[in-house]
Tab-separated table of C-alpha atoms in Angstrom:
chain	number	residue	atom	x	y	z
U	1	UNK	CA	0.000	0.000	0.000
U	2	UNK	CA	1.607	3.234	-1.154
U	3	UNK	CA	0.253	6.706	-0.467
U	4	UNK	CA	1.857	9.850	-1.852
U	5	UNK	CA	3.803	11.763	0.775
U	6	UNK	CA	2.202	15.101	-0.134
U	7	UNK	CA	-1.340	13.931	0.762
U	8	UNK	CA	-2.179	15.240	4.269
U	9	UNK	CA	-2.908	12.732	7.021
U	10	UNK	CA	-6.359	14.254	7.424
U	11	UNK	CA	-7.403	13.510	3.866
U	12	UNK	CA	-5.945	10.018	3.948
U	13	UNK	CA	-7.900	9.146	7.091
U	14	UNK	CA	-11.109	10.860	6.024
U	15	UNK	CA	-10.926	9.123	2.663
U	16	UNK	CA	-10.286	5.643	4.045
U	17	UNK	CA	-12.506	5.757	7.144
U	18	UNK	CA	-15.272	8.004	5.863
U	19	UNK	CA	-15.139	9.928	9.156
U	20	UNK	CA	-14.731	13.719	8.986
U	21	UNK	CA	-12.131	15.347	11.198
U	22	UNK	CA	-13.085	18.405	13.249
U	23	UNK	CA	-11.038	21.527	13.894
U	24	UNK	CA	-10.795	23.769	16.933
U	25	UNK	CA	-10.485	21.189	19.720
U	26	UNK	CA	-8.759	21.531	23.083
U	27	UNK	CA	-6.855	18.395	24.130
U	28	UNK	CA	-5.181	17.654	27.459
U	29	UNK	CA	-3.108	14.515	27.956
U	30	UNK	CA	-3.674	13.073	31.442
U	31	UNK	CA	-1.211	10.585	32.868
U	32	UNK	CA	-2.051	7.939	35.526
U	33	UNK	CA	-4.986	7.653	37.880
U	34	UNK	CA	-3.747	10.234	40.379
U	35	UNK	CA	-4.291	12.839	37.632
U	36	UNK	CA	-7.062	11.202	35.612
U	37	UNK	CA	-9.541	10.461	38.404
U	38	UNK	CA	-9.570	13.959	39.968
U	39	UNK	CA	-10.161	15.490	36.527
U	40	UNK	CA	-13.061	13.135	35.779
U	41	UNK	CA	-14.608	13.579	39.233
U	42	UNK	CA	-14.307	17.363	38.972
U	43	UNK	CA	-16.149	17.260	35.644
U	44	UNK	CA	-18.951	15.175	37.156
U	45	UNK	CA	-19.200	17.466	40.186
U	46	UNK	CA	-19.444	20.539	37.935
U	47	UNK	CA	-22.177	19.077	35.720
U	48	UNK	CA	-25.499	20.935	35.842
U	49	UNK	CA	-27.504	19.080	33.192
U	50	UNK	CA	-26.117	15.722	32.004
U	51	UNK	CA	-23.489	13.083	32.774
U	52	UNK	CA	-22.897	10.076	30.497
U	53	UNK	CA	-20.425	7.402	31.670
U	54	UNK	CA	-19.559	4.260	29.703
U	55	UNK	CA	-16.942	1.802	30.923
U	56	UNK	CA	-15.844	-1.801	30.594
U	57	UNK	CA	-14.225	-1.957	34.050
U	58	UNK	CA	-15.962	-0.824	37.234
U	59	UNK	CA	-14.507	-2.867	40.072
U	60	UNK	CA	-13.777	-2.119	43.712
U	61	UNK	CA	-11.794	0.211	45.928
U	62	UNK	CA	-12.149	3.736	47.242
U	63	UNK	CA	-12.251	5.213	43.736
U	64	UNK	CA	-15.298	3.079	42.895
U	65	UNK	CA	-17.077	4.593	45.913
U	66	UNK	CA	-15.966	8.115	44.929
U	67	UNK	CA	-17.438	7.811	41.457
U	68	UNK	CA	-20.678	6.326	42.772
U	69	UNK	CA	-20.986	9.108	45.347
U	70	UNK	CA	-20.344	11.794	42.717
U	71	UNK	CA	-22.979	10.329	40.397
U	72	UNK	CA	-25.494	9.967	43.239
U	73	UNK	CA	-24.911	13.569	44.274
U	74	UNK	CA	-25.516	14.917	40.784
U	75	UNK	CA	-28.569	12.718	40.207
U	76	UNK	CA	-30.069	13.877	43.514
U	77	UNK	CA	-29.530	17.466	42.337
U	78	UNK	CA	-31.588	16.831	39.204
U	79	UNK	CA	-28.737	16.156	36.774
U	80	UNK	CA	-29.538	13.332	34.362
U	81	UNK	CA	-26.854	10.693	35.011
U	82	UNK	CA	-26.635	7.721	32.661
U	83	UNK	CA	-24.182	4.870	33.173
U	84	UNK	CA	-23.415	1.866	30.955
U	85	UNK	CA	-21.404	-0.984	32.482
U	86	UNK	CA	-20.294	-3.979	30.463
U	87	UNK	CA	-21.846	-7.059	32.027
U	88	UNK	CA	-18.613	-9.037	31.737
U	89	UNK	CA	-16.008	-6.383	32.465
U	90	UNK	CA	-17.846	-4.870	35.448
U	91	UNK	CA	-19.117	-8.109	36.973
U	92	UNK	CA	-16.915	-7.630	40.065
U	93	UNK	CA	-18.445	-4.279	41.006
U	94	UNK	CA	-19.702	-3.845	44.567
U	95	UNK	CA	-23.435	-4.260	44.011
U	96	UNK	CA	-24.206	-2.048	46.982
U	97	UNK	CA	-22.922	0.808	44.829
U	98	UNK	CA	-25.296	-0.209	42.037
U	99	UNK	CA	-28.182	-0.099	44.504
U	100	UNK	CA	-27.084	3.296	45.813
U	101	UNK	CA	-26.923	4.736	42.298
U	102	UNK	CA	-30.335	3.353	41.402
U	103	UNK	CA	-31.879	4.767	44.567
U	104	UNK	CA	-30.410	8.201	43.806
U	105	UNK	CA	-31.909	8.243	40.318
U	106	UNK	CA	-28.867	7.259	38.239
U	107	UNK	CA	-30.023	5.467	35.074
U	108	UNK	CA	-27.758	2.402	34.885
U	109	UNK	CA	-27.790	-0.163	32.106
U	110	UNK	CA	-25.820	-3.399	31.812
U	111	UNK	CA	-24.406	-3.926	28.335
U	112	UNK	CA	-25.392	-7.386	27.057
U	113	UNK	CA	-26.207	-9.231	30.292
U	114	UNK	CA	-24.536	-12.616	30.480
U	115	UNK	CA	-27.735	-14.454	31.471
U	116	UNK	CA	-30.620	-13.586	29.204
U	117	UNK	CA	-33.086	-16.152	27.963
U	118	UNK	CA	-33.868	-14.042	24.898
U	119	UNK	CA	-30.233	-13.416	23.993
U	120	UNK	CA	-29.228	-15.303	20.854
U	121	UNK	CA	-26.183	-13.185	20.134
U	122	UNK	CA	-22.527	-13.858	20.817
U	123	UNK	CA	-21.801	-13.257	24.531
U	124	UNK	CA	-18.169	-12.662	23.647
U	125	UNK	CA	-18.918	-9.372	21.867
U	126	UNK	CA	-18.506	-6.740	24.598
U	127	UNK	CA	-18.255	-2.979	24.885
U	128	UNK	CA	-14.682	-2.135	25.786
U	129	UNK	CA	-15.219	1.624	25.388
U	130	UNK	CA	-14.364	4.080	28.173
U	131	UNK	CA	-16.140	7.406	27.741
U	132	UNK	CA	-17.283	10.206	30.034
U	133	UNK	CA	-19.186	13.235	28.701
U	134	UNK	CA	-20.456	15.991	31.030
U	135	UNK	CA	-22.919	18.721	30.017
U	136	UNK	CA	-22.249	17.944	26.338
U	137	UNK	CA	-19.125	20.088	26.723
U	138	UNK	CA	-16.231	18.106	28.170
U	139	UNK	CA	-15.289	14.541	27.299
U	140	UNK	CA	-12.801	11.949	28.474
U	141	UNK	CA	-11.522	8.906	26.587
U	142	UNK	CA	-8.697	6.413	27.074
U	143	UNK	CA	-8.053	3.133	28.793
U	144	UNK	CA	-8.753	3.837	32.455
U	145	UNK	CA	-11.077	1.607	34.456
U	146	UNK	CA	-12.919	2.623	37.616
U	147	UNK	CA	-10.962	0.477	40.056
U	148	UNK	CA	-8.313	0.674	42.749
U	149	UNK	CA	-5.659	-0.754	40.396
U	150	UNK	CA	-5.488	2.637	38.641
U	151	UNK	CA	-5.819	4.794	41.765
U	152	UNK	CA	-2.227	5.982	42.098
U	153	UNK	CA	0.891	6.734	40.073
U	154	UNK	CA	3.242	4.615	38.012
U	155	UNK	CA	6.079	6.817	39.296
U	156	UNK	CA	5.988	5.143	42.707
U	157	UNK	CA	4.252	1.917	41.679
U	158	UNK	CA	0.996	2.714	43.486
U	159	UNK	CA	-1.110	2.650	40.313
U	160	UNK	CA	-1.160	1.333	36.777
U	161	UNK	CA	0.407	3.342	33.956
U	162	UNK	CA	-2.457	4.929	32.014
U	163	UNK	CA	-3.155	7.654	29.457
U	164	UNK	CA	-6.455	9.514	29.174
U	165	UNK	CA	-7.569	12.554	27.156
U	166	UNK	CA	-9.688	15.434	28.394
U	167	UNK	CA	-11.372	17.056	25.387
U	168	UNK	CA	-13.406	20.141	24.554
U	169	UNK	CA	-14.736	21.165	21.163
U	170	UNK	CA	-16.501	19.426	18.273
U	171	UNK	CA	-14.763	16.109	18.957
U	172	UNK	CA	-16.914	15.739	22.101
U	173	UNK	CA	-19.904	15.070	19.836
U	174	UNK	CA	-18.166	11.922	18.609
U	175	UNK	CA	-17.731	10.676	22.163
U	176	UNK	CA	-21.421	11.293	22.900
U	177	UNK	CA	-22.264	9.277	19.761
U	178	UNK	CA	-20.095	6.394	21.031
U	179	UNK	CA	-22.053	6.433	24.295
U	180	UNK	CA	-25.448	6.590	22.571
U	181	UNK	CA	-24.465	3.787	20.205
U	182	UNK	CA	-24.305	1.447	23.218
U	183	UNK	CA	-27.200	3.098	25.098
U	184	UNK	CA	-29.451	2.307	22.130
U	185	UNK	CA	-29.095	-1.431	22.784
U	186	UNK	CA	-31.356	-1.124	25.834
U	187	UNK	CA	-34.153	0.462	23.802
U	188	UNK	CA	-33.901	3.488	26.088
U	189	UNK	CA	-34.730	7.097	25.270
U	190	UNK	CA	-31.793	8.666	23.456
U	191	UNK	CA	-32.390	12.193	24.709
U	192	UNK	CA	-34.788	14.470	26.584
U	193	UNK	CA	-35.276	18.189	27.196
U	194	UNK	CA	-31.930	18.416	28.984
U	195	UNK	CA	-30.073	17.729	25.733
U	196	UNK	CA	-29.273	20.991	23.960
U	197	UNK	CA	-26.986	19.720	21.160
U	198	UNK	CA	-25.050	22.988	21.352
U	199	UNK	CA	-22.722	24.306	18.714
U	200	UNK	CA	-19.341	23.287	20.095
U	201	UNK	CA	-16.684	25.991	20.505
U	202	UNK	CA	-13.963	25.804	17.863
U	203	UNK	CA	-11.280	27.947	19.487
U	204	UNK	CA	-8.729	25.203	20.177
U	205	UNK	CA	-5.634	24.329	18.133
U	206	UNK	CA	-6.211	20.612	17.513
U	207	UNK	CA	-7.759	18.775	14.584
U	208	UNK	CA	-9.210	15.458	15.734
U	209	UNK	CA	-11.640	12.698	14.844
U	210	UNK	CA	-13.437	9.959	16.745
U	211	UNK	CA	-13.215	6.427	15.314
U	212	UNK	CA	-15.555	3.750	16.626
U	213	UNK	CA	-15.130	0.004	16.417
U	214	UNK	CA	-18.294	-2.096	16.415
U	215	UNK	CA	-18.745	-5.594	17.839
U	216	UNK	CA	-19.514	-7.263	14.559
U	217	UNK	CA	-18.029	-9.817	12.220
U	218	UNK	CA	-15.058	-8.726	10.120
U	219	UNK	CA	-12.486	-5.985	10.506
U	220	UNK	CA	-13.603	-2.744	12.128
U	221	UNK	CA	-12.667	0.886	11.486
U	222	UNK	CA	-10.289	0.499	14.453
U	223	UNK	CA	-8.351	-2.060	12.396
U	224	UNK	CA	-8.484	0.105	9.265
U	225	UNK	CA	-7.110	3.078	11.212
U	226	UNK	CA	-4.054	1.116	12.312
U	227	UNK	CA	-3.444	-0.477	8.940
U	228	UNK	CA	-3.441	2.942	7.272
U	229	UNK	CA	-1.169	4.401	9.971
U	230	UNK	CA	1.368	1.587	9.557
U	231	UNK	CA	1.300	1.828	5.763
U	232	UNK	CA	1.756	5.609	5.761
U	233	UNK	CA	4.588	5.744	8.317
U	234	UNK	CA	7.880	7.048	6.990
U	235	UNK	CA	10.121	7.495	10.029
U	236	UNK	CA	8.775	6.024	13.286
U	237	UNK	CA	5.868	4.026	14.697
U	238	UNK	CA	5.479	3.923	18.485
U	239	UNK	CA	2.923	1.525	19.962
U	240	UNK	CA	2.059	1.356	23.649
U	241	UNK	CA	-0.438	-1.390	24.427
U	242	UNK	CA	-1.111	-3.742	27.348
U	243	UNK	CA	-2.588	-6.612	25.328
U	244	UNK	CA	-0.672	-7.373	22.157
U	245	UNK	CA	-1.503	-10.237	19.849
U	246	UNK	CA	-1.047	-9.099	16.245
U	247	UNK	CA	-2.723	-11.182	13.569
U	248	UNK	CA	-0.705	-12.156	10.503
U	249	UNK	CA	-1.836	-9.115	8.490
U	250	UNK	CA	-0.898	-6.688	11.281
U	251	UNK	CA	2.450	-8.382	11.749
U	252	UNK	CA	3.141	-8.117	8.028
U	253	UNK	CA	2.194	-4.431	8.026
U	254	UNK	CA	4.640	-3.719	10.859
U	255	UNK	CA	7.348	-5.860	9.264
U	256	UNK	CA	6.960	-4.029	5.933
U	257	UNK	CA	7.287	-0.716	7.726
U	258	UNK	CA	10.495	-1.867	9.415
U	259	UNK	CA	11.865	-3.172	6.096
U	260	UNK	CA	11.513	0.274	4.487
U	261	UNK	CA	13.524	1.866	7.305
U	262	UNK	CA	10.787	2.893	9.724
U	263	UNK	CA	11.744	2.542	13.385
U	264	UNK	CA	9.007	0.440	14.999
U	265	UNK	CA	8.885	0.490	18.810
U	266	UNK	CA	6.405	-1.573	20.811
U	267	UNK	CA	6.088	-0.936	24.552
U	268	UNK	CA	4.414	-3.714	26.536
U	269	UNK	CA	3.845	-4.698	30.172
U	270	UNK	CA	6.771	-6.378	31.858
U	271	UNK	CA	6.861	-8.367	35.092
U	272	UNK	CA	3.643	-6.771	36.394
U	273	UNK	CA	1.425	-7.981	33.544
U	274	UNK	CA	-2.050	-8.568	34.963
U	275	UNK	CA	-3.089	-11.290	32.462
U	276	UNK	CA	-0.976	-14.362	31.846
U	277	UNK	CA	-2.891	-15.289	28.707
U	278	UNK	CA	-2.135	-11.847	27.260
U	279	UNK	CA	1.556	-12.237	28.104
U	280	UNK	CA	1.614	-15.577	26.258
U	281	UNK	CA	-0.216	-14.060	23.292
U	282	UNK	CA	2.483	-11.421	22.952
U	283	UNK	CA	5.427	-13.717	23.695
U	284	UNK	CA	4.627	-16.179	20.947
U	285	UNK	CA	5.196	-13.387	18.404
U	286	UNK	CA	8.394	-12.002	19.935
U	287	UNK	CA	10.894	-14.005	17.833
U	288	UNK	CA	9.240	-13.048	14.532
U	289	UNK	CA	8.923	-9.410	15.567
U	290	UNK	CA	12.560	-9.161	16.599
U	291	UNK	CA	13.702	-10.907	13.414
U	292	UNK	CA	11.736	-8.302	11.437
U	293	UNK	CA	13.706	-5.513	13.113
U	294	UNK	CA	10.954	-4.359	15.473
U	295	UNK	CA	12.039	-3.041	18.881
U	296	UNK	CA	10.251	-4.570	21.885
U	297	UNK	CA	10.327	-3.096	25.387
U	298	UNK	CA	8.944	-4.306	28.721
U	299	UNK	CA	7.704	-1.633	31.147
U	300	UNK	CA	8.932	-2.565	34.619
U	301	UNK	CA	7.594	-0.304	37.426
U	302	UNK	CA	3.932	-1.405	37.368
U	303	UNK	CA	1.231	-2.689	35.042
U	304	UNK	CA	1.230	-0.799	31.732
U	305	UNK	CA	-2.361	-0.241	30.578
U	306	UNK	CA	-2.038	2.828	28.303
U	307	UNK	CA	-3.161	2.498	24.679
U	308	UNK	CA	-1.236	5.027	22.596
U	309	UNK	CA	-0.004	5.029	19.004
U	310	UNK	CA	2.050	7.775	17.377
U	311	UNK	CA	3.432	7.963	13.848
U	312	UNK	CA	6.206	10.255	12.575
U	313	UNK	CA	5.490	12.885	15.221
U	314	UNK	CA	2.402	13.911	13.193
U	315	UNK	CA	-0.346	11.452	14.131
U	316	UNK	CA	-1.511	10.354	17.563
U	317	UNK	CA	-4.165	7.826	18.562
U	318	UNK	CA	-5.435	7.405	22.139
U	319	UNK	CA	-8.433	5.367	23.184
U	320	UNK	CA	-9.693	2.043	24.427
U	321	UNK	CA	-8.406	-0.276	21.694
U	322	UNK	CA	-5.590	-2.761	22.138
U	323	UNK	CA	-3.601	-4.297	19.305
U	324	UNK	CA	-5.258	-7.708	19.374
U	325	UNK	CA	-8.147	-9.527	17.723
U	326	UNK	CA	-10.674	-8.562	20.374
U	327	UNK	CA	-10.180	-4.844	19.757
U	328	UNK	CA	-9.756	-5.074	15.980
U	329	UNK	CA	-12.691	-7.387	15.277
U	330	UNK	CA	-14.804	-8.379	18.259
U	331	UNK	CA	-15.415	-5.631	20.828
U	332	UNK	CA	-16.938	-2.146	20.753
U	333	UNK	CA	-14.051	0.342	20.946
U	334	UNK	CA	-13.471	4.068	20.576
U	335	UNK	CA	-10.309	5.982	19.683
U	336	UNK	CA	-9.529	9.645	19.198
U	337	UNK	CA	-7.167	10.541	16.351
U	338	UNK	CA	-5.038	13.621	16.990
U	339	UNK	CA	-3.576	15.663	14.133
U	340	UNK	CA	-1.528	18.120	16.153
U	341	UNK	CA	2.269	17.931	16.349
U	342	UNK	CA	2.366	19.582	19.795
U	343	UNK	CA	-0.054	17.069	21.325
U	344	UNK	CA	1.756	14.191	19.607
U	345	UNK	CA	5.043	15.545	21.023
U	346	UNK	CA	3.549	15.356	24.526
U	347	UNK	CA	2.557	11.746	23.903
U	348	UNK	CA	6.051	10.985	22.593
U	349	UNK	CA	7.645	12.666	25.610
U	350	UNK	CA	5.643	10.367	27.877
U	351	UNK	CA	6.712	7.383	25.791
U	352	UNK	CA	10.347	8.472	26.129
U	353	UNK	CA	9.907	8.547	29.893
U	354	UNK	CA	8.273	5.113	29.848
U	355	UNK	CA	11.084	3.689	27.726
U	356	UNK	CA	13.656	4.920	30.250
U	357	UNK	CA	11.860	2.742	32.794
U	358	UNK	CA	11.704	-0.270	30.493
U	359	UNK	CA	13.893	-3.164	29.381
U	360	UNK	CA	14.532	-3.715	25.691
U	361	UNK	CA	14.177	-7.347	24.650
U	362	UNK	CA	16.701	-9.164	22.507
U	363	UNK	CA	16.682	-12.401	20.535
U	364	UNK	CA	19.402	-13.780	22.811
U	365	UNK	CA	17.270	-13.236	25.912
U	366	UNK	CA	14.430	-15.208	24.346
U	367	UNK	CA	16.552	-18.265	23.536
U	368	UNK	CA	15.864	-21.291	25.677
U	369	UNK	CA	12.748	-20.129	27.498
U	370	UNK	CA	11.096	-19.026	24.277
U	371	UNK	CA	11.827	-22.295	22.508
U	372	UNK	CA	10.439	-24.403	25.353
U	373	UNK	CA	7.243	-22.397	25.359
U	374	UNK	CA	6.383	-22.812	21.679
U	375	UNK	CA	4.492	-26.131	21.945
U	376	UNK	CA	2.000	-25.041	24.621
U	377	UNK	CA	1.690	-21.656	22.966
U	378	UNK	CA	0.587	-23.272	19.719
U	379	UNK	CA	-2.114	-25.163	21.617
U	380	UNK	CA	-3.331	-21.915	23.196
U	381	UNK	CA	-3.250	-19.827	20.028
U	382	UNK	CA	-6.954	-19.985	19.209
U	383	UNK	CA	-8.025	-19.157	22.764
U	384	UNK	CA	-5.447	-16.397	23.118
U	385	UNK	CA	-6.397	-14.672	19.857
U	386	UNK	CA	-10.053	-14.396	20.848
U	387	UNK	CA	-9.782	-13.619	24.550
U	388	UNK	CA	-6.491	-11.806	25.215
């Protein structure tokens, strides 16, 4: 796949995805739960009309109580609060919090309940999106879950390493659409008299677009976005992802990029990986990736859960999607594409800092242990590809 160098990224992405970019957005890059959670809670507390929260993970810990209390407070004050929790991802939530939110007037829906006599669909197709929109004006997107695992800093190992965006401007409409796309599944009212659908301010410096992945058969727009980014790269591709299991086509796209002189860096969880099956899914590809000239790094201080992709210092992608089959084909996902060299530079600066706290892998280090693991890994391949 060859694209002329003088065609702007914006036109390439709009032409391949059919999604228009928007100008005039304000973008803030938030790092780790000790920064992300206060910003999200402040936005909820300041809401006067509407709060929409969509998440795959809502587990336990003090932060789970803080979010429930903030939502209950706003609902009691007459703010319409809507919450979507994935029935699989949030199954460990403290159900007393669910009862509290319901009693306060929070409208809470479970996405695709796991036990439903009328459900003939695939229970494996989940919503993995993480979106918060308050008063139709400020939006958040990224990988963070509402759980104690994130409630701290990767600097001192008290919390998982995460990246989240706080957004204002026209791009917020795309995040609301991602929420409503999943809200629609419950046959609920899409809006009421508290929805104003305001003209969004366009006084920010960033051009951005929202790309949604749907839980359907075949490749999603999330997959198309990455394939185009890898094909267009000329100097450097930087991938930060917690769950990495590239299919053959994705591997070939990265290998072709490396063969034409593009530096390809992949940053993955190290010793603090929270899912063994995901670690195996990544490890079985390590020898081929290294042989193709792709740099692999293990983040050491804590669990790495950020989902960030940058290309050539010009293109940034932050959202909920991992680089595995679940995100590219199976689950509902949402990413924000950033066409702003200053914002991308901030993402790259954070990656530089993460790399300083990481270990680069080598083919020699994989010898022995890697060879002994190949037989069981082959047996697990089908399971890993669908569930990592």
